[in-house]
CSV table of C-alpha atoms and ligand atoms in Angstrom, one decimal:
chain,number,residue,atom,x,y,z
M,1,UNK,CA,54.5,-37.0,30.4
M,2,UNK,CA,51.0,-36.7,31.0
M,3,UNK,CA,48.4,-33.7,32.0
M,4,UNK,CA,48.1,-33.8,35.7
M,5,UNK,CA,46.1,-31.6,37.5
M,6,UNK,CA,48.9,-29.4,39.0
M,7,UNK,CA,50.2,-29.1,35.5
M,8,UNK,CA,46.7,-27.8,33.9
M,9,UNK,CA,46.6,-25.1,37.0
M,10,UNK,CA,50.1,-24.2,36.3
M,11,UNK,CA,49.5,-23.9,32.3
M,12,UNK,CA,46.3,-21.5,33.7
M,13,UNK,CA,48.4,-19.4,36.0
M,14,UNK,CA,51.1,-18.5,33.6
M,15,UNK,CA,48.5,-18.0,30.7
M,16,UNK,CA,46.7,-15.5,33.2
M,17,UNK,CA,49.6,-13.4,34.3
M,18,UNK,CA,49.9,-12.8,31.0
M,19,UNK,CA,53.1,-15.5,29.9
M,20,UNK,CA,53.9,-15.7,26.2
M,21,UNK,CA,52.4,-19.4,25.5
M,22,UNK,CA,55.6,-20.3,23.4
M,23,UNK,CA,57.9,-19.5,26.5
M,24,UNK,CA,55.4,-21.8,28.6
M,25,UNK,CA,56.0,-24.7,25.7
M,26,UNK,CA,59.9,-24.1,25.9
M,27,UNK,CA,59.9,-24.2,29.7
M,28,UNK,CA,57.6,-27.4,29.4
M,29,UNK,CA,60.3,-28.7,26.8
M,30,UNK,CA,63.1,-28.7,29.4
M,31,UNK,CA,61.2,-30.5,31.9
M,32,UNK,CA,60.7,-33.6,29.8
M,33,UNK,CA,57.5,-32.9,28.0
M,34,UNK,CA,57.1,-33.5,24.2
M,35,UNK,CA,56.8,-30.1,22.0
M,36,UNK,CA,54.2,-31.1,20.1
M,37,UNK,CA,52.1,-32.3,23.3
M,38,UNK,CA,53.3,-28.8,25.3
M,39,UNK,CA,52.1,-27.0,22.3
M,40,UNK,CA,48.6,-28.6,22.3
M,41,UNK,CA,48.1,-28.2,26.0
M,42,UNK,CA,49.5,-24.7,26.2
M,43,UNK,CA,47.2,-23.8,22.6
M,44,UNK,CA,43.8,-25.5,23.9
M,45,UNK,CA,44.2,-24.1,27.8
M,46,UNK,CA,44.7,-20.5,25.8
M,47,UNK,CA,41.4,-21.1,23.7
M,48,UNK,CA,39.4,-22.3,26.7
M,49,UNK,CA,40.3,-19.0,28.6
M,50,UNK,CA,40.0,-16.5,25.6
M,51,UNK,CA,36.3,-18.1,25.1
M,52,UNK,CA,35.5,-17.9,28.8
M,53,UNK,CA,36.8,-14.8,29.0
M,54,UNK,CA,36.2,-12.9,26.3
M,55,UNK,CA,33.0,-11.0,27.5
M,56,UNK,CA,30.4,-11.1,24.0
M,57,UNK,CA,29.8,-13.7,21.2
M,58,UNK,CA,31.0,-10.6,19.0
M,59,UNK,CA,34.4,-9.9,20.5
M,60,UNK,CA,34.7,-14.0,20.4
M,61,UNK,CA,34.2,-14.3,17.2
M,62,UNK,CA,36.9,-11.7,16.1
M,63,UNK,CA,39.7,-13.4,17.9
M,64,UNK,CA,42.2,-14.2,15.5
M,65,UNK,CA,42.7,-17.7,15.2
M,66,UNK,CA,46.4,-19.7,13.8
M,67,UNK,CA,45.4,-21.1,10.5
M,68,UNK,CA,47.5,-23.2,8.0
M,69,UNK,CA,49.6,-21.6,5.7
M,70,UNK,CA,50.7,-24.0,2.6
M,71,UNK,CA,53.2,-21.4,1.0
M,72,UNK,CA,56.4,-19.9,2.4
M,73,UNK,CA,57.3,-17.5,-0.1
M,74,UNK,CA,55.6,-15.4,-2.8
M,75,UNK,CA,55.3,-16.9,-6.4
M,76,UNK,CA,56.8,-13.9,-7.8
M,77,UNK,CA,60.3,-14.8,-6.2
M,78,UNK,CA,60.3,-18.3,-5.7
M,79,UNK,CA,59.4,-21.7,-7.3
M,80,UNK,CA,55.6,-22.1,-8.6
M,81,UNK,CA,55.3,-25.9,-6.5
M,82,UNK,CA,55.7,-27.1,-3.4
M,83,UNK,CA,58.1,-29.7,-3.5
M,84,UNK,CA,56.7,-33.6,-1.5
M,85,UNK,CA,58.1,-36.4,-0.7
M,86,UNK,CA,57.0,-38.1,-3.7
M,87,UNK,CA,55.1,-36.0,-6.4
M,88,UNK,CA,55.1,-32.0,-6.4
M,89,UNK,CA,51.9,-30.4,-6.8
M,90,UNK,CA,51.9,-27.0,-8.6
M,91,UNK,CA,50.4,-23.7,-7.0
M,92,UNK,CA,48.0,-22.1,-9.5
M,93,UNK,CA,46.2,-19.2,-8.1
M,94,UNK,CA,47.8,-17.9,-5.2
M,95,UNK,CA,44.9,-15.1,-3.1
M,96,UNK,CA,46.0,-13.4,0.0
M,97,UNK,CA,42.5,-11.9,1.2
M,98,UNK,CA,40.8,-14.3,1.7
M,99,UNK,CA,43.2,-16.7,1.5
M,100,UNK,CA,42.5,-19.1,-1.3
M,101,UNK,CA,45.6,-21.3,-3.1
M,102,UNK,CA,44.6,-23.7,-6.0
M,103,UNK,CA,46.4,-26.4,-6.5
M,104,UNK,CA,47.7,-28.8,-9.4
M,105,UNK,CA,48.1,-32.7,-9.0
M,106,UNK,CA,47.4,-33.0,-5.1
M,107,UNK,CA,46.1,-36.3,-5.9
M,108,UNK,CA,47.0,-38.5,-8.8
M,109,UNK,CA,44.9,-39.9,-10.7
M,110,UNK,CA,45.5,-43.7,-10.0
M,111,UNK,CA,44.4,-42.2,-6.2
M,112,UNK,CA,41.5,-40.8,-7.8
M,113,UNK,CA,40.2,-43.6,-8.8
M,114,UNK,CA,41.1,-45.8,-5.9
M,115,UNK,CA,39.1,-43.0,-3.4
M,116,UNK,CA,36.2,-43.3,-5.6
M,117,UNK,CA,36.3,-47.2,-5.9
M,118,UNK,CA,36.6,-47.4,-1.8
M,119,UNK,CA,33.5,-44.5,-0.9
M,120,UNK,CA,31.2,-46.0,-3.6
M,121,UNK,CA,30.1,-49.0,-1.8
M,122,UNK,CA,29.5,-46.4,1.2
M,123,UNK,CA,27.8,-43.5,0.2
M,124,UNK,CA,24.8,-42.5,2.1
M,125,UNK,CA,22.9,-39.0,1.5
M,126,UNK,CA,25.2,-36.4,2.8
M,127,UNK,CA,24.0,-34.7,5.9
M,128,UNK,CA,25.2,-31.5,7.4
M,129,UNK,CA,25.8,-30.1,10.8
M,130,UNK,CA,22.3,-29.0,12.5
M,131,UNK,CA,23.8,-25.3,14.3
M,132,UNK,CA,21.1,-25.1,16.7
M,133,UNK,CA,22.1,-28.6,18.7
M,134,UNK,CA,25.7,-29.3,17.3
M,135,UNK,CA,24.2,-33.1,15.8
M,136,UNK,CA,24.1,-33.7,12.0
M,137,UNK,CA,20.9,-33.4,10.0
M,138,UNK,CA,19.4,-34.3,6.0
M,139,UNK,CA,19.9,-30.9,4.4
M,140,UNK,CA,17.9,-29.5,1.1
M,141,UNK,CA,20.7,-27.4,0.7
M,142,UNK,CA,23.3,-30.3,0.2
M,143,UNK,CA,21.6,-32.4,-2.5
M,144,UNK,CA,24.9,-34.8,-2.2
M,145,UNK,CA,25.5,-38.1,-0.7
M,146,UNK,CA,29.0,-38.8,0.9
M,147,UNK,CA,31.2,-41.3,3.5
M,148,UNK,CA,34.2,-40.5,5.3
M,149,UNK,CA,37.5,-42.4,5.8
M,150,UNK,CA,39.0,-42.6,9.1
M,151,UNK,CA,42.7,-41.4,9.1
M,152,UNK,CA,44.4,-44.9,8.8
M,153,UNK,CA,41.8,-46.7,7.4
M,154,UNK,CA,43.6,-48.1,4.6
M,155,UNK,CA,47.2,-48.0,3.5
M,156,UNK,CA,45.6,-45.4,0.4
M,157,UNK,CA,44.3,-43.1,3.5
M,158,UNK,CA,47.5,-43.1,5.2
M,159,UNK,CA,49.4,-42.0,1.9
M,160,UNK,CA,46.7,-39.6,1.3
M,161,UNK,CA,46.4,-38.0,4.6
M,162,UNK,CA,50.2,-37.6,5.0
M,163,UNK,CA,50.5,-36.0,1.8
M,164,UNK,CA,47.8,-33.4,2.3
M,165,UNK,CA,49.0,-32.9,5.9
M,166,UNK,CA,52.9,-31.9,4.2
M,167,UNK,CA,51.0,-29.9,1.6
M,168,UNK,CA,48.7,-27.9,4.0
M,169,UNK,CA,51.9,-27.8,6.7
M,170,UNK,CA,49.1,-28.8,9.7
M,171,UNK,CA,49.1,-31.3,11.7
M,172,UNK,CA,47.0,-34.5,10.4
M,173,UNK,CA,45.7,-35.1,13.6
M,174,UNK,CA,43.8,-31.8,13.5
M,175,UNK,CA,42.0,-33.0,10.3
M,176,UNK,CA,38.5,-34.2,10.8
M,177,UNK,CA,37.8,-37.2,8.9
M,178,UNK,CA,38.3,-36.8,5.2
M,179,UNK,CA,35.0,-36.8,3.9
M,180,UNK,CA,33.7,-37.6,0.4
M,181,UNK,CA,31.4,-36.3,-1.4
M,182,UNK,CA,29.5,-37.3,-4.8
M,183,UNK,CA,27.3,-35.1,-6.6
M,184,UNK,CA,25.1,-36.6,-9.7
M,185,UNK,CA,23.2,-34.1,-12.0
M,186,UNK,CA,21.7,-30.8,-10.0
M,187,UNK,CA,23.3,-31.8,-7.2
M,188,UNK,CA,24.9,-28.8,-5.5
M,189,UNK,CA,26.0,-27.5,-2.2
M,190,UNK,CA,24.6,-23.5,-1.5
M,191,UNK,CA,27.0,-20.9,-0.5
M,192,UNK,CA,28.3,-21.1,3.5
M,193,UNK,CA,30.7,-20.7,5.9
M,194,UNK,CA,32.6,-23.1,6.9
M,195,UNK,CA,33.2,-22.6,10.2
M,196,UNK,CA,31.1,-22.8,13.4
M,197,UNK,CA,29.1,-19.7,14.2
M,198,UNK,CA,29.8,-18.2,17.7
M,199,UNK,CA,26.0,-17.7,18.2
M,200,UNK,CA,24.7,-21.0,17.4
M,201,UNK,CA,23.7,-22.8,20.7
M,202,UNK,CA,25.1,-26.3,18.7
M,203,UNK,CA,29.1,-24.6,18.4
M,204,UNK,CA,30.2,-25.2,21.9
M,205,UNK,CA,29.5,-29.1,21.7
M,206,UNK,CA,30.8,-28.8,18.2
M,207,UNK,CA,33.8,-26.9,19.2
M,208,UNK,CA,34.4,-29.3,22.9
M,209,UNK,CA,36.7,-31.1,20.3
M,210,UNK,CA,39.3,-29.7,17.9
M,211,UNK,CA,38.4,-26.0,18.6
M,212,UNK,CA,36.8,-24.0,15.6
M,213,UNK,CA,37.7,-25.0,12.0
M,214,UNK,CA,40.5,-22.6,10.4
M,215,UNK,CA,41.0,-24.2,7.2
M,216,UNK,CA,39.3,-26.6,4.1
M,217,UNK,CA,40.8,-28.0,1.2
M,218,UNK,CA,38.6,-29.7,-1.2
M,219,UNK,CA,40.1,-31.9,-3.9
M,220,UNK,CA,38.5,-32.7,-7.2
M,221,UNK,CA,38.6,-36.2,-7.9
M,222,UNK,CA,36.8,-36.3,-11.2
M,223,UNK,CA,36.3,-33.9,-13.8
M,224,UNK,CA,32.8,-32.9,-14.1
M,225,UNK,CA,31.6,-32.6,-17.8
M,226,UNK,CA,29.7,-29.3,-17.3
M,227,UNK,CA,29.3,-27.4,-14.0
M,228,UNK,CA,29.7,-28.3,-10.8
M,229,UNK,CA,32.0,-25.4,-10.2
M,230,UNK,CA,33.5,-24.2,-6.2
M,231,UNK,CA,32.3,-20.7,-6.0
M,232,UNK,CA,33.1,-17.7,-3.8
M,233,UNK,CA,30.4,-15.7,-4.8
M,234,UNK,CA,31.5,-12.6,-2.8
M,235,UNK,CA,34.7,-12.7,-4.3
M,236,UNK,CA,33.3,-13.2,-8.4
M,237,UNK,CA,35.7,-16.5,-7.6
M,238,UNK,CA,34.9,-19.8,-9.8
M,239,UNK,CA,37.2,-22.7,-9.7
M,240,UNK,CA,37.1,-25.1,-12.2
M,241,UNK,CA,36.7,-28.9,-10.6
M,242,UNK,CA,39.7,-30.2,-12.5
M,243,UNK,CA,40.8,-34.0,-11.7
M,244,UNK,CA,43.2,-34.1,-8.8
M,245,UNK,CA,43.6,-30.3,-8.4
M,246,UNK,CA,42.5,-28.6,-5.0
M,247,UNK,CA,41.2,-25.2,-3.8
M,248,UNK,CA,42.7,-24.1,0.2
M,249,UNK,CA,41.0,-21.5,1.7
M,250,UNK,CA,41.5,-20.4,5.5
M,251,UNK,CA,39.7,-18.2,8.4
M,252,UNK,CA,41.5,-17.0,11.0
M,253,UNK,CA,38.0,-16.1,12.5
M,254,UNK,CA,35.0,-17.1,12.5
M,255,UNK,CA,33.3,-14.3,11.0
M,256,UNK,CA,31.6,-14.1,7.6
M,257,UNK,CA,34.0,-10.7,7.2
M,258,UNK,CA,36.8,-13.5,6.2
M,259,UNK,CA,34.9,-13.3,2.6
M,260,UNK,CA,35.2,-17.2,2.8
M,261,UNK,CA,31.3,-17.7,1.7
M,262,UNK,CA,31.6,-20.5,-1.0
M,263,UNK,CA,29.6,-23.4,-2.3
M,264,UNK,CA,29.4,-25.7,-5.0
M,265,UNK,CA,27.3,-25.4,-8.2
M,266,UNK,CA,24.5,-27.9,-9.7
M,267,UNK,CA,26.4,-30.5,-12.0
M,268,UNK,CA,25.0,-29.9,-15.3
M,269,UNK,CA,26.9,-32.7,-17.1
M,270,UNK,CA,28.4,-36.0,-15.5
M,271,UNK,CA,29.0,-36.2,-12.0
M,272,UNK,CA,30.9,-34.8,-9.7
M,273,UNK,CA,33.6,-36.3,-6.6
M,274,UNK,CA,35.4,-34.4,-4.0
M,275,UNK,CA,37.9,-35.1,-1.0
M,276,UNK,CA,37.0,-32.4,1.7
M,277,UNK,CA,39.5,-32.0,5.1
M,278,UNK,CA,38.4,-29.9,7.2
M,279,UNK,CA,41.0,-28.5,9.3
M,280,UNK,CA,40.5,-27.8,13.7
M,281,UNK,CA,43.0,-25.5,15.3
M,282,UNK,CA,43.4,-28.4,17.6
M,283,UNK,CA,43.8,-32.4,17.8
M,284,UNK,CA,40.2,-33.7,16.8
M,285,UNK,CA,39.4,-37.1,18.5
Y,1,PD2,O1,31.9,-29.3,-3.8
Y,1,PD2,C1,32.3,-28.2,-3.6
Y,1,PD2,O2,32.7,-27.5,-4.6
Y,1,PD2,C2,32.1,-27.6,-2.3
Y,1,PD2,C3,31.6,-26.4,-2.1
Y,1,PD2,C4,31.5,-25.8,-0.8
Y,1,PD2,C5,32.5,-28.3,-1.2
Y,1,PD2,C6,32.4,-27.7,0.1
Y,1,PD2,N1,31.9,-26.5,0.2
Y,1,PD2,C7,32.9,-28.4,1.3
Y,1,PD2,O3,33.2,-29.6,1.2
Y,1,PD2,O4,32.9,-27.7,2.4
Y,2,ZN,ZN1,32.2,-25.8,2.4
């Protein structure tokens, strides 16, 4: 079943008179529409009103967002791995404020290799999201070059996206493109957020699809000789870029008070390849 218009003004109604937005996706349910659709419809009509609503940039910003969570228990009681379809990938550093899990064999290295192989051939200087208009930009702060796969590009993608998407327990269609990045010697990427800043004229366009970023997971697909480290400088955080390992982090607002600063030091020795997803709250098409 499709959006119509009386179904959008109902979904506003309910959502203004205050209705809890899973009841809305249950009553949706028993009328014939999908859960996963009645979630997303329900979800992105809430987000639309709490940002036309909410009355200053400051307040919007603060509005706790859903973010990913990979874990469902504590490593002191329970196993240290998540358990996938085909390989497990171990849980190394597990950090509730900010959130930050390191992972163990995300990617093997076979897919390592094949992801570096396929973005070779397509690199171009890495460009980065200009916050005053929402387009994209050549950044001296981003001394990288990169490509992106679409989500079903390849039979590899496919494999790779759904096993990030188990791992991270979000939906793959909220993943932006996964996007590769290669760094040669000095090459680094300075400390940032990684969400979109409610003050910069460029967020609404950047935001018109997907809704804000929540979450990142970046995944090492080479090791580095020397440097080239993921940094949260706030936090005194280094994490070693380690073949097939990955670092999550999340923001449930987008606020630098999430602590979630973090960048990428020069490569001192070899190079250096990563896997980024960024994650939307929403489907991104
Ligand atoms: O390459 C990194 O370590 C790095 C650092 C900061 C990657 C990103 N940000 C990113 O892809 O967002
Ligand atoms: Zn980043």
């Amino acid at each position: 079943m499709n959006m119509t218009p009386a179904l959008s003004e109902w979904i506003d109604q309910q959502l203004k008179r205050g209705c809890n937005p899973n009841d809305m996706v249950d009553a949706m349910v028993t009328v014939g529409h999908d859960r996963h659709v009645a979630h997303e419809y329900v979800y992105a009509a809430a987000a639309r009103q709490t940002r036309a609503e909410t009355p200053g940039v400051a307040a919007q910003a603060m509005a706790r967002l859903q973010v990913p969570e990979p874990l469902d228990r504590s490593l002191s009681d329970g196993p240290h791995q998540v358990v996938l379809s085909d390989a497990p990938v171990r849980v190394l550093i597990n950090l509730r404020m900010p959130r930050v899990v390191v992972f163990e064999g995300v990617l093997s290295d076979a897919d390592c290799d094949l992801l570096i192989a396929e973005s070779r051939p397509k690199l171009e200087r890495s460009r980065t999201v200009n916050r005053a208009s929402g387009g994209t930009e050549l950044n001296a702060a981003r001394t990288s070059e990169g490509t992106y796969f679409h989500h079903d590009e390849s039979e590899l993608l496919v494999r790779i996206n759904q096993r990030i998407a188990a791992l991270t327990r979000w939906p793959l269609e909220n993943g932006e493109p996964l996007q590769i990045l290669h760094y040669g010697i000095g090459a680094q990427y300075e400390p940032h957020y990684d969400y979109f800043d409610i003050a910069d004229p460029g967020t609404e366009k950047l935001v018109a699809t997907g809704g804000q970023r929540v979450a990142t997971l970046i995944t090492y697909l080479n090791t580095p000789e020397s440097g080239g480290a993921t940094i949260f400088p706030e936090l005194g955080l280094e994490i070693a870029p380690i073949k097939g390992n990955a670092v999550f982090f999340s923001y449930d607002h987008p606020h630098p008070n999430t602590l979630t600063l973090h960048g990428g030091t020069p490569v001192v020795k070899g190079e250096k390849w990563i896997a980024t997803r960024w994650m939307r709250e929403f489907p991104y098409r």
